[in-house]
């Protein structure tokens, strides 16, 4: 460890000192687990591959442990923090950085597009790098994707189990609506896994860092994106049921002959389960079933 590393916000002695002086109490409801490991933080920043012509959005800076590393590598960092009691702490810990903007807000309630214009160079490529609050990982990812902001990449820490669902392939037990929702727009891979010991307090789940790179255009072309996701959701409604049974539950029993005919046209067996279908199969399926819209 160099002298500079000892001075890091994430250094356990410094973290404890900051928390004590500000009389900070961890709030479980906000999923607060702060990173205290220089090695893991360096690996996250390395995976994010930042430079002084890349902007970063961070969700949940906490006391600034990860933020400090991001500020040193990126052009600017804009961080959204829901817990107001962290604001005076961040004012102190990140005082010496002039490329930092803090937004005191629930990230799910902001229109991200409005904020992008507040970067000094909004034209720079934009990445999301964060140690996400685990209780709302999926809503945050969906909020980012649906914002239609042109992020080039997400490098984010999450509960390992959620990461496994995002990167899952057809036929595996983790494959489902979440895998498809993310992989439709992004190429997703696990960068590395993280032990529980690198946080205070230590969470009771394992974590992994996912790297998701935005595709130039969605993985498959569909007639109607909203309809596509509706069909995916319907197909996975009951994992043990066949595709036909799930579709019949969604469209009503009377639609059975029509569904059978449409499935026959695209050569998908009604007796299979949704988990064996690729995203390309779902595109064919939703385009065929548009006749029932
Ligand atoms: N980045 C810090 C680190 O790595 O040490 C803290 C990460 S901690 C897992 C998650 C952070 O997200 C907390 O600071 C928490 O207060 C914040 N948070 C939780 N829900 C949020 C929301 N809806 N919007 C913005 N921040 C949120």
JSON list of C-alpha atoms in Angstrom, two decimals, residues 6 60-61 63-64 106-107 112 123 141 145 155 175 193 198 243 253 265 268 270 275 283 285 288:
[
{"chain": "A", "resi": 6, "resn": "UNK", "atom": "CA", "xyz": [-3.54, 4.97, 3.21]},
{"chain": "A", "resi": 60, "resn": "UNK", "atom": "CA", "xyz": [-25.22, 6.06, -4.35]},
{"chain": "A", "resi": 61, "resn": "UNK", "atom": "CA", "xyz": [-21.78, 7.54, -3.58]},
{"chain": "A", "resi": 63, "resn": "UNK", "atom": "CA", "xyz": [-19.16, 8.57, 1.82]},
{"chain": "A", "resi": 64, "resn": "UNK", "atom": "CA", "xyz": [-17.32, 8.81, -1.51]},
{"chain": "A", "resi": 106, "resn": "UNK", "atom": "CA", "xyz": [-33.74, 9.32, -5.41]},
{"chain": "A", "resi": 107, "resn": "UNK", "atom": "CA", "xyz": [-32.29, 8.27, -8.77]},
{"chain": "A", "resi": 112, "resn": "UNK", "atom": "CA", "xyz": [-31.71, 11.51, -16.27]},
{"chain": "A", "resi": 123, "resn": "UNK", "atom": "CA", "xyz": [-20.79, 15.51, -25.58]},
{"chain": "A", "resi": 141, "resn": "UNK", "atom": "CA", "xyz": [-31.01, -0.86, -14.27]},
{"chain": "A", "resi": 145, "resn": "UNK", "atom": "CA", "xyz": [-32.03, 1.59, -19.87]},
{"chain": "A", "resi": 155, "resn": "UNK", "atom": "CA", "xyz": [-19.88, -1.20, -14.67]},
{"chain": "A", "resi": 175, "resn": "UNK", "atom": "CA", "xyz": [-32.49, -17.39, -17.56]},
{"chain": "A", "resi": 193, "resn": "UNK", "atom": "CA", "xyz": [-16.92, -11.62, -8.06]},
{"chain": "A", "resi": 198, "resn": "UNK", "atom": "CA", "xyz": [-14.69, -5.83, 1.55]},
{"chain": "A", "resi": 243, "resn": "UNK", "atom": "CA", "xyz": [-45.27, -22.06, -23.21]},
{"chain": "A", "resi": 253, "resn": "UNK", "atom": "CA", "xyz": [-58.60, -20.32, -23.33]},
{"chain": "A", "resi": 265, "resn": "UNK", "atom": "CA", "xyz": [-46.23, -21.05, -38.53]},
{"chain": "A", "resi": 268, "resn": "UNK", "atom": "CA", "xyz": [-42.16, -23.37, -32.09]},
{"chain": "A", "resi": 270, "resn": "UNK", "atom": "CA", "xyz": [-46.40, -25.43, -27.79]},
{"chain": "A", "resi": 275, "resn": "UNK", "atom": "CA", "xyz": [-36.59, -20.91, -20.68]},
{"chain": "A", "resi": 283, "resn": "UNK", "atom": "CA", "xyz": [-38.73, -11.90, -31.37]},
{"chain": "A", "resi": 285, "resn": "UNK", "atom": "CA", "xyz": [-42.91, -15.30, -31.21]},
{"chain": "A", "resi": 288, "resn": "UNK", "atom": "CA", "xyz": [-46.33, -13.75, -34.79]}
]
